[in-house]
CSV table of C-alpha atoms and ligand atoms in Angstrom, one decimal:
chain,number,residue,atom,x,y,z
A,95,UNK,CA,5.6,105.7,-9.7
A,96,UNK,CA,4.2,102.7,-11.9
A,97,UNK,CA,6.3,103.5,-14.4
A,98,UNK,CA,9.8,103.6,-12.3
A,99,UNK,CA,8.3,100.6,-10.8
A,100,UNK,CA,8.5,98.9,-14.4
A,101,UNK,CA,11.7,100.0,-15.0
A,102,UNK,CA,12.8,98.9,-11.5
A,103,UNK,CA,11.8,95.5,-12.8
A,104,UNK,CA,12.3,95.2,-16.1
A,105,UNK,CA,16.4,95.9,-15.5
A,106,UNK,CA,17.2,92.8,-13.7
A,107,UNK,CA,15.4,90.6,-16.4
A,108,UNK,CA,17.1,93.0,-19.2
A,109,UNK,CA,20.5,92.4,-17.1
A,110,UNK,CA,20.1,88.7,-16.9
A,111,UNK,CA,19.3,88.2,-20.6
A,112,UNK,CA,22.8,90.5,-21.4
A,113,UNK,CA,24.7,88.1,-19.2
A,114,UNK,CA,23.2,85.6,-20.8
A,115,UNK,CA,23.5,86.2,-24.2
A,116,UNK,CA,27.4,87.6,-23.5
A,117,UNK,CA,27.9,83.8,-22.2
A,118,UNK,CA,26.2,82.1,-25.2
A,119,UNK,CA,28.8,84.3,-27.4
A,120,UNK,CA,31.8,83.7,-25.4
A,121,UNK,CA,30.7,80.0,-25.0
A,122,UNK,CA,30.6,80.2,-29.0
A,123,UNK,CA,33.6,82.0,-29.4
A,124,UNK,CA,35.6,79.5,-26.9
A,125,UNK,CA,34.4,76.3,-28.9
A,126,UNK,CA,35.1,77.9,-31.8
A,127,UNK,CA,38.6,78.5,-30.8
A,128,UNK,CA,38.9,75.1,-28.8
A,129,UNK,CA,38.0,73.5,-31.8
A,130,UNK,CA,40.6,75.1,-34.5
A,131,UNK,CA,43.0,74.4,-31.7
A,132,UNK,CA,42.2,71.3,-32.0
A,133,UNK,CA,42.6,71.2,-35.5
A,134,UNK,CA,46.0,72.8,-36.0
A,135,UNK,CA,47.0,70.0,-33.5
A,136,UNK,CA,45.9,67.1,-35.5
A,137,UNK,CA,47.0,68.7,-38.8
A,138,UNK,CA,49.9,70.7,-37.9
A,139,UNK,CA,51.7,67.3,-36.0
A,140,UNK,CA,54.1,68.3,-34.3
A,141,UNK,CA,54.3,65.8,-31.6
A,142,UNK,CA,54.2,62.2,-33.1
A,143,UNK,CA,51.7,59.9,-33.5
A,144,UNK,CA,49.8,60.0,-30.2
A,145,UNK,CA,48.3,62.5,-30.2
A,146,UNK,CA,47.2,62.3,-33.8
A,147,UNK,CA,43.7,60.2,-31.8
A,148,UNK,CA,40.4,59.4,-33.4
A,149,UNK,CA,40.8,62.8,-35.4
A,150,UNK,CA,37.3,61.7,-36.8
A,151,UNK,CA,35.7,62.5,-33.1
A,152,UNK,CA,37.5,65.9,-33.2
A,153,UNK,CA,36.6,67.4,-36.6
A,154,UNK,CA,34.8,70.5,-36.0
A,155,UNK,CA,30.9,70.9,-36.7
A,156,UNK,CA,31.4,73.7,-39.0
A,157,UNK,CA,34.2,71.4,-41.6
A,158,UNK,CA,31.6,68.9,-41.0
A,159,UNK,CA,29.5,70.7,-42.5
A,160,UNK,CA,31.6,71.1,-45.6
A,161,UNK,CA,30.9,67.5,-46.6
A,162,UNK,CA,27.1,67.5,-47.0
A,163,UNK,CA,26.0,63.8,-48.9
A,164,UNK,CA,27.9,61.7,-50.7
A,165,UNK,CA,31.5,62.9,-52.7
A,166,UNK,CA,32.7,59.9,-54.6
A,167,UNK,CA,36.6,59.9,-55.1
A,168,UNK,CA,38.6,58.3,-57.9
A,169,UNK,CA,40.9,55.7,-56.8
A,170,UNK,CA,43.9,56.3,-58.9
A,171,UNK,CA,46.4,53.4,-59.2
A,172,UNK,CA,50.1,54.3,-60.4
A,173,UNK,CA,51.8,51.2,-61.7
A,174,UNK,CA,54.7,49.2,-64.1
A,175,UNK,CA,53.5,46.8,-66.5
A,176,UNK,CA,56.1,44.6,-64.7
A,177,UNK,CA,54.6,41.0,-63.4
A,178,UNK,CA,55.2,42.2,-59.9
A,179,UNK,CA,52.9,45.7,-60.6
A,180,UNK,CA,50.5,43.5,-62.6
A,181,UNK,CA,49.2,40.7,-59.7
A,182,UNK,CA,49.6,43.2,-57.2
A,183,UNK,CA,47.3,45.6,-58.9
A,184,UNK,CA,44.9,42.7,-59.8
A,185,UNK,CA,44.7,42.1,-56.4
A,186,UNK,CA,44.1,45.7,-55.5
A,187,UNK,CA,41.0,45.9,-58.2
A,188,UNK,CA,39.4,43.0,-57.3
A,189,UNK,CA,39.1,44.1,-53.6
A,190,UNK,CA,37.8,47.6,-55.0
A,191,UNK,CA,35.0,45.8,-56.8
A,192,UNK,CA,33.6,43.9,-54.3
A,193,UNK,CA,34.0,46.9,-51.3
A,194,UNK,CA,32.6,49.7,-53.8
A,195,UNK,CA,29.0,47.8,-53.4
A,196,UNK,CA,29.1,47.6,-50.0
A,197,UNK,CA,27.7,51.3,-48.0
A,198,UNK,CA,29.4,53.2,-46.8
A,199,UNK,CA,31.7,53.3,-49.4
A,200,UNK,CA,32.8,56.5,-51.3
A,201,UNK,CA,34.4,54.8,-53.9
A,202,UNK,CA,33.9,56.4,-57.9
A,203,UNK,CA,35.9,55.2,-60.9
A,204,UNK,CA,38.8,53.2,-61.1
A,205,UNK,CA,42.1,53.6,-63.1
A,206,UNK,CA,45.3,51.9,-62.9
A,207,UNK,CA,47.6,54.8,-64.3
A,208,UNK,CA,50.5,52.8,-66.5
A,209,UNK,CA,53.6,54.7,-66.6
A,210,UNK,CA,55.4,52.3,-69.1
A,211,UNK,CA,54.4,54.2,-71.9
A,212,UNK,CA,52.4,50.9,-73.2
A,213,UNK,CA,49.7,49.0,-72.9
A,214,UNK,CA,49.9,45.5,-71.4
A,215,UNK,CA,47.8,42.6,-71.5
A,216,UNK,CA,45.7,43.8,-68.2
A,217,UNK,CA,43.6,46.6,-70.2
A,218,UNK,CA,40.5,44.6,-70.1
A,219,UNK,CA,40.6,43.5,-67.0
A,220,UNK,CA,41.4,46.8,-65.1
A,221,UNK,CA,40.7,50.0,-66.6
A,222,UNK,CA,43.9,51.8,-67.1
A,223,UNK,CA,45.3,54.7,-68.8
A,224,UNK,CA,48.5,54.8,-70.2
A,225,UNK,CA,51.0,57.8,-69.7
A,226,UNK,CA,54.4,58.3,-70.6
A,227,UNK,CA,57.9,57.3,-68.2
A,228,UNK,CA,60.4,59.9,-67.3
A,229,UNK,CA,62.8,60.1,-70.2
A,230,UNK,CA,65.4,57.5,-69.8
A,231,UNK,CA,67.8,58.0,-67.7
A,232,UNK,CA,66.6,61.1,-65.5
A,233,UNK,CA,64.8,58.4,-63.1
A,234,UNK,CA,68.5,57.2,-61.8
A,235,UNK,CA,66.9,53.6,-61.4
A,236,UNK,CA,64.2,54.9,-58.8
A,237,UNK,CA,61.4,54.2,-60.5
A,238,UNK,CA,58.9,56.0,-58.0
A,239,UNK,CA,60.1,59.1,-59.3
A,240,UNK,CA,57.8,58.5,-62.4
A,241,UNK,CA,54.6,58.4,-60.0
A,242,UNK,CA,54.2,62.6,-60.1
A,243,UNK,CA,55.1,62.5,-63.4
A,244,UNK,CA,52.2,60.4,-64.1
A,245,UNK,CA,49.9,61.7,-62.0
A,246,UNK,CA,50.6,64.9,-64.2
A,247,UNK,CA,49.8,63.6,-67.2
A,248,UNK,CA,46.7,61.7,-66.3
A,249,UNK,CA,45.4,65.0,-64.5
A,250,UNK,CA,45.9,66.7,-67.4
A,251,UNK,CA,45.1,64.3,-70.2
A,252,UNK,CA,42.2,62.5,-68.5
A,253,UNK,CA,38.6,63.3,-67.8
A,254,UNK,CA,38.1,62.7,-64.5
A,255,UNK,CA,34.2,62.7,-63.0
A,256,UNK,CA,34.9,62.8,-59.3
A,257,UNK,CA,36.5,65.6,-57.4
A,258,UNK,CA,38.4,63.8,-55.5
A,259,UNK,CA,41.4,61.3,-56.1
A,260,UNK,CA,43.0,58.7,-53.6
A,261,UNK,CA,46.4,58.5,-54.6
A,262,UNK,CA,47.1,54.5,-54.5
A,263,UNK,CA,49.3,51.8,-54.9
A,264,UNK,CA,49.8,48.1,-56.2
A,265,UNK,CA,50.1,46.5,-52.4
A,266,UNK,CA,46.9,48.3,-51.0
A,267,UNK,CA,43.8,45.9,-50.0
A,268,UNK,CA,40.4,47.3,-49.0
A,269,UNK,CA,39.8,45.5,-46.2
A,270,UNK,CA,35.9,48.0,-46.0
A,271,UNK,CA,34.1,50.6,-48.2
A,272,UNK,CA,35.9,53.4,-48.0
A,273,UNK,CA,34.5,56.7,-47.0
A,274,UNK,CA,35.8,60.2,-48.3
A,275,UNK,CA,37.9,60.9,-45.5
A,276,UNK,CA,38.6,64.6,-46.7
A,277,UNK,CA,37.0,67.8,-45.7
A,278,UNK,CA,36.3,70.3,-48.6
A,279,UNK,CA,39.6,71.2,-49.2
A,280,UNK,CA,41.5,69.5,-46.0
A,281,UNK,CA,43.1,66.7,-47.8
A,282,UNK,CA,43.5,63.3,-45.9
A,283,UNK,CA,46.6,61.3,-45.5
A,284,UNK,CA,48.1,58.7,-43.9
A,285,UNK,CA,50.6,60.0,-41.1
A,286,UNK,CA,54.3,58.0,-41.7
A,287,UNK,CA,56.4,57.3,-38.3
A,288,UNK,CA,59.2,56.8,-40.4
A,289,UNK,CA,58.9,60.3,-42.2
A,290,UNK,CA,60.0,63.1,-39.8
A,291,UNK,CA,60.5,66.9,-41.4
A,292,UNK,CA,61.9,68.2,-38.3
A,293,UNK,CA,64.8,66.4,-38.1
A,294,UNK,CA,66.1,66.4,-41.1
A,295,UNK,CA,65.3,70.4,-41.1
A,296,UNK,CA,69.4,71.0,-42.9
A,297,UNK,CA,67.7,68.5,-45.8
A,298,UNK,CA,64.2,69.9,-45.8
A,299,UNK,CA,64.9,73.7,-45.8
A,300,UNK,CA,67.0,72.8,-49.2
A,301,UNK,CA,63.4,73.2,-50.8
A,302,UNK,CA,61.2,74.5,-48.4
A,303,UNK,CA,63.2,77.9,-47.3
A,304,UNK,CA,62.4,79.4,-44.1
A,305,UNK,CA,60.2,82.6,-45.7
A,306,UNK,CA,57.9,79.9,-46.3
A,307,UNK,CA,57.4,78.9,-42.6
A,308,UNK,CA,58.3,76.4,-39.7
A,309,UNK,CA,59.3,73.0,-40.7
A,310,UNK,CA,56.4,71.6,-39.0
A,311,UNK,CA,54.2,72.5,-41.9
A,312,UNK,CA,55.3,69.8,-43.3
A,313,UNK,CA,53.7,66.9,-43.1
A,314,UNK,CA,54.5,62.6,-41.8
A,315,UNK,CA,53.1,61.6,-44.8
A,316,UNK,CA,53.6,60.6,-48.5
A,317,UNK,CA,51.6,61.2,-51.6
A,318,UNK,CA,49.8,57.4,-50.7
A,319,UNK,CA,47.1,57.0,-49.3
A,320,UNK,CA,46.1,60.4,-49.7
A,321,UNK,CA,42.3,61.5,-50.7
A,322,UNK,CA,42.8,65.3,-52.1
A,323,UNK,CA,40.3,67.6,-54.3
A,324,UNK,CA,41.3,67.1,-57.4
A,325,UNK,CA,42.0,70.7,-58.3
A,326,UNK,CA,44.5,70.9,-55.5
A,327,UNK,CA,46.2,67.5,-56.5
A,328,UNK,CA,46.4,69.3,-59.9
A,329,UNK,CA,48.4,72.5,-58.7
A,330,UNK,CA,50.8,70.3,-56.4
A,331,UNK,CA,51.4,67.6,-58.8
A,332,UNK,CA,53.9,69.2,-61.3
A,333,UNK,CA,55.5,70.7,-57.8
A,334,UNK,CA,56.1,67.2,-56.6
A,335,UNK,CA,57.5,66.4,-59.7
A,336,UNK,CA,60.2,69.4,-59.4
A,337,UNK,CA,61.4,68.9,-55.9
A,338,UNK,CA,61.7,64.9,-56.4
A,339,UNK,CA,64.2,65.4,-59.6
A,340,UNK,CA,65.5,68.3,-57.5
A,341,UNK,CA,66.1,65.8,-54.9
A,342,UNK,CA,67.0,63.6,-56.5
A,343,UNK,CA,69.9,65.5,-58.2
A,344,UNK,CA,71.1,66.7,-54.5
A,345,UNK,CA,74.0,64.1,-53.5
A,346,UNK,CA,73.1,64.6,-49.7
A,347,UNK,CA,69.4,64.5,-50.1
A,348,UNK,CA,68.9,61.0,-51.9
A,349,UNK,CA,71.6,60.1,-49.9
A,350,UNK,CA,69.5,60.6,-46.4
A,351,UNK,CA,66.1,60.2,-47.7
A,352,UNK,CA,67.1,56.7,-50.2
A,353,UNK,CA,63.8,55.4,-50.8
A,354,UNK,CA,61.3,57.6,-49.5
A,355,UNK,CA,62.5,60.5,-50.8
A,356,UNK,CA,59.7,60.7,-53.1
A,357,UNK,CA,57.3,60.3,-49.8
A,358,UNK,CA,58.8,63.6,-48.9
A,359,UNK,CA,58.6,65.3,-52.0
A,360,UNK,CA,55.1,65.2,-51.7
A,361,UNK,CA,55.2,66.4,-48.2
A,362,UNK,CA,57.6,69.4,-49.3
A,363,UNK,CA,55.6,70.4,-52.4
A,364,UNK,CA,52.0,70.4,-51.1
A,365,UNK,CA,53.3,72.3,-48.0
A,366,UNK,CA,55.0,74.9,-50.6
A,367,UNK,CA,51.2,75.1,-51.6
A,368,UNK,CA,50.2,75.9,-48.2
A,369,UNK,CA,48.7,72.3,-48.2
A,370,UNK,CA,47.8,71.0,-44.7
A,371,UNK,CA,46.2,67.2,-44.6
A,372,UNK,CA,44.0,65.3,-41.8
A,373,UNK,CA,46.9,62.6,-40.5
A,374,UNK,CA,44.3,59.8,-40.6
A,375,UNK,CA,45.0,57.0,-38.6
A,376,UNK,CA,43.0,54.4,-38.9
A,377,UNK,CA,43.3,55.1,-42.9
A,378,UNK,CA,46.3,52.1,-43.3
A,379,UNK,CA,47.8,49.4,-41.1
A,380,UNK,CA,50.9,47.8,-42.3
A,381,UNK,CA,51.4,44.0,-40.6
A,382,UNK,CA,53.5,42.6,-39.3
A,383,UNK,CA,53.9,45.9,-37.1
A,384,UNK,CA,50.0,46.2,-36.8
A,385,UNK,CA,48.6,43.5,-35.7
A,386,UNK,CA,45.0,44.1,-35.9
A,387,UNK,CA,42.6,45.3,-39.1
A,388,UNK,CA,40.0,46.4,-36.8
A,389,UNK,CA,38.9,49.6,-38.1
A,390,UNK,CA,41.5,50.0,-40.4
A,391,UNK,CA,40.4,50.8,-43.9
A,392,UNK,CA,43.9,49.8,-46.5
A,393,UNK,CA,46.3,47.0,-45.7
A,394,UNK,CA,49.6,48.1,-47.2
A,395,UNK,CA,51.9,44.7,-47.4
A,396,UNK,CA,55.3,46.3,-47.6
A,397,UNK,CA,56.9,44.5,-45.3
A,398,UNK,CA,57.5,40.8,-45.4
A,399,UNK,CA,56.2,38.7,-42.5
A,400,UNK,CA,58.1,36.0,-41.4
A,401,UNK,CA,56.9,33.8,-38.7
A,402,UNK,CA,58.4,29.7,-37.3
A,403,UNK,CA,55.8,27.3,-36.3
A,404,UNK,CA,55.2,28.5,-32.5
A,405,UNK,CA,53.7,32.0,-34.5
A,406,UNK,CA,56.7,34.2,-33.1
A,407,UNK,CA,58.0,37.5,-36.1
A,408,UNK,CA,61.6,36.3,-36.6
A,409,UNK,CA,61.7,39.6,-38.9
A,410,UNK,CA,64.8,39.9,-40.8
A,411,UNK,CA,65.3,36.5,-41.0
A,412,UNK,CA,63.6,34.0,-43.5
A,413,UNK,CA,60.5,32.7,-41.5
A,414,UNK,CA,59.5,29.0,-41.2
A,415,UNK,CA,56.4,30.2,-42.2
A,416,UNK,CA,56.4,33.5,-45.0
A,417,UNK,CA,54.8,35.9,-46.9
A,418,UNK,CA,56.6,38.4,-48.7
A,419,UNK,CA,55.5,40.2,-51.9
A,420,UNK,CA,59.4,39.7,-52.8
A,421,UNK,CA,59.3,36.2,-53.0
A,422,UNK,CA,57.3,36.6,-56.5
A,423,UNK,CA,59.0,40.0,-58.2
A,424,UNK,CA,58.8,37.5,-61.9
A,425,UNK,CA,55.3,36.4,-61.5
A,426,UNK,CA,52.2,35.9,-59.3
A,427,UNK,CA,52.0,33.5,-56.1
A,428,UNK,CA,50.1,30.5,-56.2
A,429,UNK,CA,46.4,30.5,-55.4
A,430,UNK,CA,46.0,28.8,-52.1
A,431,UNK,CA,48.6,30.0,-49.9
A,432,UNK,CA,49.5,28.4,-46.5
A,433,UNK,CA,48.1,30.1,-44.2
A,434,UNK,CA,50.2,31.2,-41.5
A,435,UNK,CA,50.5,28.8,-37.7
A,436,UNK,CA,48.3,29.3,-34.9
A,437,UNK,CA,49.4,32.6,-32.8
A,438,UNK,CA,50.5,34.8,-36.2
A,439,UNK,CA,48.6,38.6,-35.5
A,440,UNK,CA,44.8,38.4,-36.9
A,441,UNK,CA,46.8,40.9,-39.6
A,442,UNK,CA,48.6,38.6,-41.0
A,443,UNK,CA,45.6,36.3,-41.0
A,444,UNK,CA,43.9,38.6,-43.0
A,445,UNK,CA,46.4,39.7,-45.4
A,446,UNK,CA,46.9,36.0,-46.6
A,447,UNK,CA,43.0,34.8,-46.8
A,448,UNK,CA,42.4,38.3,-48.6
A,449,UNK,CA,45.4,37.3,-51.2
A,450,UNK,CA,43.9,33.7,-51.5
A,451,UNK,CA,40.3,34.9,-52.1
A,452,UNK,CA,41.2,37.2,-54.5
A,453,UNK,CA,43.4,34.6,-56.5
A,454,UNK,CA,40.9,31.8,-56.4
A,455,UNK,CA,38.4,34.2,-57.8
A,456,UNK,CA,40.6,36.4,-60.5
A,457,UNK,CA,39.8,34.7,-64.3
A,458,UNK,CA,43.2,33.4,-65.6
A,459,UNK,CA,45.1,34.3,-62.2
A,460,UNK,CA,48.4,31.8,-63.4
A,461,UNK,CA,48.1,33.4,-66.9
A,462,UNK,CA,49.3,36.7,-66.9
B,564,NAG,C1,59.5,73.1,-62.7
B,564,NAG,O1,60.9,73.3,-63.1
B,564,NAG,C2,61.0,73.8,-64.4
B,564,NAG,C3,62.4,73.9,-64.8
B,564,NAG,O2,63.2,74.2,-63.7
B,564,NAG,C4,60.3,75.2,-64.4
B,564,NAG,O3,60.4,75.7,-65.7
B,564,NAG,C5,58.9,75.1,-64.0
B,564,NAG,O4,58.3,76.3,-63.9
B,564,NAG,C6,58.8,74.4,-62.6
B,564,NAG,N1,57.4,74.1,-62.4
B,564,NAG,C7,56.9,74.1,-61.1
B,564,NAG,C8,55.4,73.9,-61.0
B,564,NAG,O5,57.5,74.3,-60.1
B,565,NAG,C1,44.0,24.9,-50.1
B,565,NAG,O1,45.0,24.2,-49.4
B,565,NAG,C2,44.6,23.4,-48.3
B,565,NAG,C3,45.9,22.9,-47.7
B,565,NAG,O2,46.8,23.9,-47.4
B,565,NAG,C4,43.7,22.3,-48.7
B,565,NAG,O3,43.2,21.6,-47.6
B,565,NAG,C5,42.5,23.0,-49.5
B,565,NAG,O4,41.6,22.0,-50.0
B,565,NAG,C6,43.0,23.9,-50.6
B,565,NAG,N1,41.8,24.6,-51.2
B,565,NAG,C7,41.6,24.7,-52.5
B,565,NAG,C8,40.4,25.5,-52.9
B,565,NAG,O5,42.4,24.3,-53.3
């Protein structure tokens, strides 16, 4: 009797601890899920930009994880030895300098990778390694197509102390310290409205046949700003380098792609290498289309921003008020530029004070 009676109570508790524990699993086993969801959506991109939000908030515990402390990345710089390259990149190192002390930042070594087979007269002032240039000729005057190339060569050539690399360029400024933005082995990139796989699916399954999987596993991006493990950068490098000559060669590729058709060799060759990157964001903001720096980490001047006096973008057409790297391809632009009229985007604002800072403080800024 006791003993049944024992039993009699002891089931229910036994029952409710079952249920229980069966709803801690499938509550486990449904985050789990909703999570990778989550992060096939933000990777994988296959419906624009919007809903690439705050992927930050969304990474998954368990990739968080991955990270653990501090993972310093090399910030790798491809450049000419042209004047244009040269005050662009001094621009670019002195704003590395001064962010890399600040926390928060992720920032390792520094090298401005030189692919004009020379030295120039910046060695001292910016570390920089010198590689070789595509043989003459096979670059067809688009001198990006020397960027994998080089990164090739340094990868191989160079000893490297960090694991990871950010893939930069001359017209980058670090408006903040820079954190590692990639996951173990989840590279990081900046996602490209202008660069779209999908449709130009006749173009991209040229070098990404269908046995390899859907077009969508190819990413918005280009090879900068990336942040990638270095060993990975080092498999997909001399990839990128194939499919850009490839494309290159291919009348009705460089026809449709012109000048970011070495954006989408990247994309093409990491995704060959079953590559998948974090779209980030919040990684670059390119005035005058963005208008605010606010927790943006590069500012990428591409694009010239032309303004008249009432502060209004009269793009396309020579502004009252300018700034366009353009203006100086044979040399530097003067320290102390205008500053743009009331009502120009706080971008804008901040592009020019960040140029002016940097030129009033460079050693010998009209000399080189
Ligand atoms: C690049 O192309 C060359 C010549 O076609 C070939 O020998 C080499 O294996 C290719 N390398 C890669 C990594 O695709
Ligand atoms: C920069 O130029 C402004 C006028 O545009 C002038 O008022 C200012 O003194 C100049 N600053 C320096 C450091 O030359």
């Amino acid at each position: 009797m006791i003993e049944r009676k024992n039993m009699g109570r002891a089931s229910p508790l036994l029952l409710i601890l079952l249920v229980l524990g069966f709803f801690f699993a499938t509550y486990n086993l449904i985050t789990l899920v909703i999570h990778n969801r989550r992060l096939n959506l933000w990777v994988r991109n296959d419906g624009g930009i919007e809903m690439l939000t705050d992927p930050i908030i969304e990474i998954p515990e368990h990739l968080k994880r991955l990270k653990g402390g501090r993972e310093p990345f090399h910030v790798a710089l491809t450049a000419t030895d042209a004047p244009y390259s040269k005050w662009q990149c001094r621009i670019m190192y002195y704003w590395y300098k001064k962010q890399k002390e600040l926390p928060g930042s992720d920032f390792g070594g520094f090298t401005r990778i030189l692919h004009s087979g020379r030295s120039d007269d910046l060695m001292e002032e910016i570390p920089t390694f010198v590689v070789d240039p595509l043989p003459a000729g096979i670059d067809r005057g688009y001198i990006v197509l020397n960027r994998p190339w080089a990164f090739v060569q340094w990868l191989v050539k160079a000893p490297i102390k960090e694991d990871y690399i950010l893939m930069a360029e001359p017209d980058h400024i670090f408006l903040r310290p820079l954190p590692n933005l990639a996951l173990g082995g989840l590279p990081a990139a900046f996602p490209f409205f202008y660069i779209k796989p999908a449709d130009h699916e006749n173009i991209v399954r040229k070098f990404y046949p269908e046995d390899r999987g859907p077009v969508t596993n190819v990413d918005p991006i280009g090879n900068s700003p990336v942040i990638i493990k270095k060993e990975i950068l080092a498999k997909i490098a001399p990839t990128w380098m194939n499919v850009s000559l490839k494309m290159k060669e291919d009348p009705e590729t460089d026809k449709t792609f012109g000048w970011v058709l070495e954006m989408y060799a990247y994309a093409i060759a990491s995704a060959l290498h079953g590559v998948k990157h974090i779209l980030q964001k919040d990684f670059m903001l390119q005035p005058p289309w963005d208008l605010t720096t606010k927790d943006k980490y590069i500012l990428h001047y591409t694009y010239g921003c032309d303004y008249n006096k009432k502060g209004e973008l009269t793009y396309g057409k020579i502004g009252e008020w300018r700034f366009d790297k353009r203006s100086h391809l044979r040399g530097p632009p003067p320290k102390n530029l205008t500053m743009p009229p009331p009502g120009v985007p706080e971008s804008v604002v901040t592009l020019v004070s960040m140029v002016n800072e940097a030129t009033a403080n460079i050693p010998n800024w009209d000399k080189k």
